[in-house]
PDB file of C-alpha atoms and ligand atoms in Angstrom:
ATOM      1  CA  MET A 107       8.892   7.991  18.973  1.00 75.00           C
ATOM      2  CA  ALA A 108      11.110   7.387  15.941  1.00 91.00           C
ATOM      3  CA  ILE A 109      10.532   9.032  12.567  1.00 97.00           C
ATOM      4  CA  GLU A 110       9.968   6.185  10.116  1.00 98.00           C
ATOM      5  CA  ARG A 111       9.235   5.713   6.440  1.00 98.00           C
ATOM      6  CA  THR A 112       6.730   3.208   5.054  1.00 98.00           C
ATOM      7  CA  LEU A 113       5.580   2.190   1.585  1.00 99.00           C
ATOM      8  CA  SER A 114       1.924   2.718   0.726  1.00 99.00           C
ATOM      9  CA  ILE A 115       0.110   1.667  -2.431  1.00 99.00           C
ATOM     10  CA  ILE A 116      -3.379   2.826  -3.369  1.00 99.00           C
ATOM     11  CA  LYS A 117      -4.525  -0.249  -5.304  1.00 98.00           C
ATOM     12  CA  PRO A 118      -6.360  -0.291  -8.675  1.00 98.00           C
ATOM     13  CA  ASP A 119      -9.849  -0.507  -7.111  1.00 98.00           C
ATOM     14  CA  ALA A 120      -9.378   2.701  -5.111  1.00 98.00           C
ATOM     15  CA  VAL A 121      -7.661   4.545  -7.979  1.00 98.00           C
ATOM     16  CA  ALA A 122     -10.633   3.562 -10.192  1.00 98.00           C
ATOM     17  CA  LYS A 123     -13.031   4.910  -7.540  1.00 98.00           C
ATOM     18  CA  ASN A 124     -11.221   8.281  -7.718  1.00 98.00           C
ATOM     19  CA  VAL A 125     -10.492   8.418  -3.981  1.00 98.00           C
ATOM     20  CA  ILE A 126      -6.723   9.091  -4.056  1.00 99.00           C
ATOM     21  CA  GLY A 127      -7.306  12.528  -2.541  1.00 98.00           C
ATOM     22  CA  GLN A 128      -9.576  11.228   0.216  1.00 98.00           C
ATOM     23  CA  ILE A 129      -6.970   8.620   1.167  1.00 99.00           C
ATOM     24  CA  TYR A 130      -4.155  11.213   1.065  1.00 99.00           C
ATOM     25  CA  SER A 131      -6.228  13.384   3.436  1.00 98.00           C
ATOM     26  CA  ARG A 132      -6.232  10.552   5.952  1.00 98.00           C
ATOM     27  CA  PHE A 133      -2.443  10.236   5.762  1.00 98.00           C
ATOM     28  CA  GLU A 134      -2.053  13.995   6.213  1.00 98.00           C
ATOM     29  CA  GLY A 135      -4.642  14.104   8.996  1.00 98.00           C
ATOM     30  CA  ALA A 136      -2.581  11.550  10.910  1.00 98.00           C
ATOM     31  CA  GLY A 137       0.573  13.649  10.523  1.00 98.00           C
ATOM     32  CA  LEU A 138       2.147  11.462   7.834  1.00 98.00           C
ATOM     33  CA  LYS A 139       3.969  13.319   5.053  1.00 98.00           C
ATOM     34  CA  ILE A 140       4.102  12.161   1.439  1.00 98.00           C
ATOM     35  CA  VAL A 141       7.827  12.263   0.640  1.00 98.00           C
ATOM     36  CA  ALA A 142       7.737  10.406  -2.715  1.00 98.00           C
ATOM     37  CA  ALA A 143       4.868   9.458  -5.028  1.00 98.00           C
ATOM     38  CA  LYS A 144       4.083   8.130  -8.489  1.00 98.00           C
ATOM     39  CA  LEU A 145       1.087   6.861 -10.441  1.00 98.00           C
ATOM     40  CA  ALA A 146       2.160   3.680 -12.231  1.00 98.00           C
ATOM     41  CA  GLN A 147       0.841   0.765 -14.227  1.00 99.00           C
ATOM     42  CA  LEU A 148       2.654  -2.268 -12.789  1.00 98.00           C
ATOM     43  CA  SER A 149       3.876  -4.987 -15.127  1.00 98.00           C
ATOM     44  CA  ARG A 150       3.174  -8.610 -14.164  1.00 98.00           C
ATOM     45  CA  ALA A 151       6.855  -9.041 -13.340  1.00 98.00           C
ATOM     46  CA  GLU A 152       6.805  -6.003 -11.017  1.00 98.00           C
ATOM     47  CA  ALA A 153       3.637  -7.177  -9.229  1.00 98.00           C
ATOM     48  CA  GLU A 154       4.959 -10.744  -8.877  1.00 98.00           C
ATOM     49  CA  GLY A 155       8.269  -9.464  -7.526  1.00 98.00           C
ATOM     50  CA  PHE A 156       6.577  -7.131  -5.070  1.00 98.00           C
ATOM     51  CA  TYR A 157       4.377  -9.911  -3.670  1.00 98.00           C
ATOM     52  CA  ALA A 158       7.036 -12.655  -3.976  1.00 97.00           C
ATOM     53  CA  VAL A 159       6.536 -13.668  -0.313  1.00 96.00           C
ATOM     54  CA  HIS A 160       3.013 -14.780  -1.262  1.00 97.00           C
ATOM     55  CA  ARG A 161       4.137 -16.774  -4.333  1.00 97.00           C
ATOM     56  CA  GLU A 162       2.988 -20.134  -2.884  1.00 98.00           C
ATOM     57  CA  ARG A 163      -0.351 -18.850  -1.566  1.00 98.00           C
ATOM     58  CA  PRO A 164      -3.556 -19.918  -3.365  1.00 98.00           C
ATOM     59  CA  PHE A 165      -4.581 -16.317  -3.993  1.00 97.00           C
ATOM     60  CA  PHE A 166      -1.266 -15.300  -5.634  1.00 98.00           C
ATOM     61  CA  LYS A 167      -2.393 -15.345  -9.290  1.00 98.00           C
ATOM     62  CA  ASP A 168      -5.609 -13.465  -8.530  1.00 98.00           C
ATOM     63  CA  LEU A 169      -3.644 -10.929  -6.478  1.00 98.00           C
ATOM     64  CA  VAL A 170      -1.229 -10.293  -9.365  1.00 98.00           C
ATOM     65  CA  ASP A 171      -4.128 -10.088 -11.880  1.00 98.00           C
ATOM     66  CA  PHE A 172      -5.766  -7.507  -9.634  1.00 98.00           C
ATOM     67  CA  MET A 173      -2.620  -5.447  -9.082  1.00 98.00           C
ATOM     68  CA  VAL A 174      -2.040  -5.102 -12.860  1.00 98.00           C
ATOM     69  CA  SER A 175      -5.725  -4.433 -13.658  1.00 98.00           C
ATOM     70  CA  GLY A 176      -5.205  -0.651 -13.664  1.00 98.00           C
ATOM     71  CA  PRO A 177      -2.882   2.070 -12.401  1.00 99.00           C
ATOM     72  CA  VAL A 178      -1.782   2.209  -8.771  1.00 99.00           C
ATOM     73  CA  MET A 179      -0.662   5.233  -6.741  1.00 99.00           C
ATOM     74  CA  ILE A 180       2.566   4.436  -4.896  1.00 99.00           C
ATOM     75  CA  GLN A 181       3.910   6.652  -2.100  1.00 99.00           C
ATOM     76  CA  VAL A 182       6.421   6.806   0.687  1.00 99.00           C
ATOM     77  CA  LEU A 183       4.932   8.110   3.935  1.00 99.00           C
ATOM     78  CA  GLU A 184       7.157   9.606   6.612  1.00 98.00           C
ATOM     79  CA  GLY A 185       6.374  10.458  10.201  1.00 98.00           C
ATOM     80  CA  GLU A 186       6.405   9.288  13.798  1.00 97.00           C
ATOM     81  CA  ASN A 187       5.669   5.577  14.026  1.00 97.00           C
ATOM     82  CA  ALA A 188       4.706   5.718  10.312  1.00 98.00           C
ATOM     83  CA  ILE A 189       4.581   1.943   9.730  1.00 98.00           C
ATOM     84  CA  GLN A 190       2.068   1.175  12.497  1.00 98.00           C
ATOM     85  CA  GLN A 191       0.187   4.452  11.997  1.00 98.00           C
ATOM     86  CA  ASN A 192      -0.418   3.586   8.354  1.00 98.00           C
ATOM     87  CA  ARG A 193      -1.484   0.039   9.273  1.00 98.00           C
ATOM     88  CA  ASP A 194      -3.949   1.529  11.786  1.00 98.00           C
ATOM     89  CA  LEU A 195      -5.349   3.914   9.146  1.00 98.00           C
ATOM     90  CA  MET A 196      -5.717   1.006   6.668  1.00 99.00           C
ATOM     91  CA  GLY A 197      -7.637  -1.397   8.929  1.00 98.00           C
ATOM     92  CA  ALA A 198      -7.771  -5.179   8.701  1.00 98.00           C
ATOM     93  CA  THR A 199      -6.929  -6.997   5.435  1.00 98.00           C
ATOM     94  CA  ASP A 200     -10.553  -8.121   5.087  1.00 98.00           C
ATOM     95  CA  PRO A 201     -12.695  -4.963   4.886  1.00 98.00           C
ATOM     96  CA  LYS A 202     -15.584  -6.813   6.557  1.00 98.00           C
ATOM     97  CA  LYS A 203     -13.355  -7.079   9.642  1.00 98.00           C
ATOM     98  CA  ALA A 204     -11.838  -3.601   9.364  1.00 98.00           C
ATOM     99  CA  ALA A 205     -12.737  -1.133  12.123  1.00 98.00           C
ATOM    100  CA  PRO A 206     -15.220   1.623  11.218  1.00 98.00           C
ATOM    101  CA  GLY A 207     -13.519   4.740   9.885  1.00 97.00           C
ATOM    102  CA  THR A 208     -10.515   2.895   8.474  1.00 98.00           C
ATOM    103  CA  ILE A 209      -9.586   3.191   4.788  1.00 98.00           C
ATOM    104  CA  ARG A 210     -10.515  -0.410   4.049  1.00 98.00           C
ATOM    105  CA  ALA A 211     -13.837  -0.197   5.903  1.00 98.00           C
ATOM    106  CA  ASP A 212     -14.743   2.925   3.931  1.00 98.00           C
ATOM    107  CA  PHE A 213     -13.323   2.239   0.455  1.00 98.00           C
ATOM    108  CA  ALA A 214     -12.643  -1.515   0.000  1.00 98.00           C
ATOM    109  CA  GLU A 215     -15.010  -4.098  -1.439  1.00 94.00           C
ATOM    110  CA  SER A 216     -13.414  -7.445  -0.545  1.00 97.00           C
ATOM    111  CA  ILE A 217     -10.318  -9.144   0.857  1.00 97.00           C
ATOM    112  CA  ASP A 218      -8.741  -9.204  -2.596  1.00 95.00           C
ATOM    113  CA  ALA A 219      -9.781  -5.733  -3.767  1.00 97.00           C
ATOM    114  CA  ASN A 220      -8.889  -4.012  -0.520  1.00 98.00           C
ATOM    115  CA  ALA A 221      -7.895  -0.477  -1.565  1.00 98.00           C
ATOM    116  CA  VAL A 222      -4.451  -0.132   0.003  1.00 99.00           C
ATOM    117  CA  HIS A 223      -1.145  -1.787   0.793  1.00 98.00           C
ATOM    118  CA  GLY A 224       1.132  -0.764   3.647  1.00 98.00           C
ATOM    119  CA  SER A 225       4.471  -2.191   4.794  1.00 98.00           C
ATOM    120  CA  ASP A 226       4.099  -4.377   7.883  1.00 98.00           C
ATOM    121  CA  SER A 227       7.589  -4.034   9.430  1.00 98.00           C
ATOM    122  CA  ALA A 228      10.637  -1.778   9.354  1.00 98.00           C
ATOM    123  CA  GLU A 229      12.552  -4.433   7.457  1.00 98.00           C
ATOM    124  CA  ASN A 230       9.865  -4.784   4.779  1.00 98.00           C
ATOM    125  CA  ALA A 231       9.377  -1.015   4.561  1.00 98.00           C
ATOM    126  CA  LYS A 232      13.032  -0.614   3.612  1.00 98.00           C
ATOM    127  CA  ILE A 233      12.841  -3.367   0.973  1.00 98.00           C
ATOM    128  CA  GLU A 234       9.508  -2.145  -0.458  1.00 98.00           C
ATOM    129  CA  ILE A 235      10.566   1.530  -0.663  1.00 98.00           C
ATOM    130  CA  ALA A 236      13.766   0.522  -2.490  1.00 98.00           C
ATOM    131  CA  TYR A 237      11.662  -1.637  -4.858  1.00 98.00           C
ATOM    132  CA  PHE A 238       9.904   1.444  -6.238  1.00 98.00           C
ATOM    133  CA  PHE A 239      12.020   4.514  -5.407  1.00 98.00           C
ATOM    134  CA  ALA A 240      15.690   5.408  -5.734  1.00 98.00           C
ATOM    135  CA  GLU A 241      16.839   7.058  -2.489  1.00 97.00           C
ATOM    136  CA  SER A 242      17.524  10.292  -4.412  1.00 98.00           C
ATOM    137  CA  THR A 243      13.793  10.529  -5.320  1.00 98.00           C
ATOM    138  CA  VAL A 244      12.568  10.438  -1.698  1.00 98.00           C
ATOM    139  CA  HIS A 245      12.408  13.931  -0.204  1.00 98.00           C
ATOM    140  CA  SER A 246      12.192  14.229   3.593  1.00 96.00           C
ATOM    141  CA  ARG A 247      10.525  17.459   4.635  1.00 85.00           C
TER     142      ARG A 247
HETATM  143  N1  UDP B 758      -5.070 -11.388  -0.146  1.00 68.14           N
HETATM  144  C1  UDP B 758      -6.062 -12.009  -0.858  1.00 68.14           C
HETATM  145  N2  UDP B 758      -6.712 -13.081  -0.285  1.00 68.14           N
HETATM  146  C2  UDP B 758      -6.413 -13.516   0.974  1.00 68.14           C
HETATM  147  C3  UDP B 758      -5.405 -12.860   1.693  1.00 68.14           C
HETATM  148  C4  UDP B 758      -4.745 -11.798   1.113  1.00 68.14           C
HETATM  149  O1  UDP B 758      -6.342 -11.627  -1.979  1.00 68.14           O
HETATM  150  O2  UDP B 758      -7.036 -14.473   1.427  1.00 68.14           O
HETATM  151  C5  UDP B 758      -4.357 -10.255  -0.772  1.00 68.14           C
HETATM  152  C6  UDP B 758      -4.891  -8.925  -0.277  1.00 68.14           C
HETATM  153  O3  UDP B 758      -4.906  -7.995  -1.361  1.00 68.14           O
HETATM  154  C7  UDP B 758      -3.839  -8.517   0.744  1.00 68.14           C
HETATM  155  C8  UDP B 758      -2.565  -9.070   0.105  1.00 68.14           C
HETATM  156  O4  UDP B 758      -2.972 -10.299  -0.471  1.00 68.14           O
HETATM  157  O5  UDP B 758      -3.819  -7.127   0.931  1.00 68.14           O
HETATM  158  C9  UDP B 758      -1.417  -9.300   1.057  1.00 68.14           C
HETATM  159  O6  UDP B 758      -1.885 -10.083   2.142  1.00 68.14           O
HETATM  160  P1  UDP B 758      -1.415  -9.759   3.641  1.00 68.14           P
HETATM  161  O7  UDP B 758      -1.857 -10.902   4.476  1.00 68.14           O
HETATM  162  O8  UDP B 758       0.042  -9.384   3.638  1.00 68.14           O
HETATM  163  O9  UDP B 758      -2.327  -8.497   4.031  1.00 68.14           O
HETATM  164  P2  UDP B 758      -2.058  -6.939   4.225  1.00 68.14           P
HETATM  165  O10 UDP B 758      -0.678  -6.783   4.797  1.00 68.14           O
HETATM  166  O11 UDP B 758      -2.192  -6.307   2.859  1.00 68.14           O
HETATM  167  O12 UDP B 758      -3.139  -6.481   5.154  1.00 68.14           O
END
């Protein structure tokens, strides 16, 4: 299985709940390594740019409002099959539909305040990592 990198964001709801460490434990328990990380307050422009693919969707404004409502913890995860592994750890977008034991089932309140983001493809992982981290600030280990 290939070693991949994926972008993960712990969203404002989960940062506010003080569960960064519990979520990091899940990444580490699955063999994913944190190879870059920063706590950041996104600007509207940064949040809009990050979610530009959803610009025409009805929930776009609410999504941006939510993403700038408080600090987020942004990290690059590295490991075997990291993109799908992280998606599996996260669970379904709607926490009501997320499998028991997933991050969203355990920490998310609703489809809009859903605790975490994770890249959904190799192509998007590359774009999303570059959006937040210069290559020189990502440290494989
Ligand atoms: N979202 C929302 N309402 C919806 C669908 C999505 O607020 O009806 C938000 C939600 O925060 C989700 C994000 O938009 O995580 C991106 O949606 P996507 O379908 O890409 O889900 P994800 O990849 O995050 O599971």
